[in-house]
Amino acid sequence: MNNAISVSSLETEDVEKLLAVIGDEDTCVGFMLAGIGEVDENREANFMVVDKRTTPAQIEASFKKFLARPDIAIILISQENADLIRPIVDAHLLAVPSVIEIPSKQHPYDASKDSILKRARGIMSPPKRRN
């Protein structure tokens, strides 16, 4: 079963793009049950299960690996994990792959931390008046 999203454009051939997930076991299992899990011929998975033994350096390495993969279109990362590597997440400004912060069972979503919403607020807020 092929779980990839087909993307077409005038400049490129049809390319299949994947979602990537960085989150706790329940989050990753939920997305795997929804059909997004994939392990390629090089045994590279499009998900990372984070537990209490996972270091911020490991999360950062996985995040950067997903950013560099040409077959990844969207990276879903639990907000608690994004907080552990916040400077790296905030520094990613490209549209593809898109980085979307999601809640986990243990930690609710906090819109004030979301890097995309922070940028959107900056664009949408009116310029300050000078007296």
Phi, psi and omega in degrees: 000128181265121185258008184278159177263130178273128181240130178239147173210168180291330185274337187235165173286173174297127180233135178270129182245150182242161167268147171241149181229133171237114183189182179290173184301315181299318179296311181296317179298319178301315178290326177295318178295332177282351173100017182264352184290139179207139172237122184278183183296340176269009181063030175268121180270158177259028178211156175225122176272123181256130174232188186293341179272350182286132181268157174303326178297322178291320178296315179299317180297317179294317179300313180296324178296317178295321178300324184277344183284126181289345181267000180260123180258329183220134174248118174264124181228132178296142186299325179296326177283323176299323178298328180289337179233035188309315180300324180289316180296315181294332181284342180282113185246356182285153179285329181229124359284142176284143178248120182239123179273134183234157178283166171236173180300321185274338186229116178290160180288136177238105184300333182292342179266341188293122184296324180293316180293325176298316179294319180297319178299321179295323179285320186276341183285141181292150178296148180284140179281142175257137180271000000 
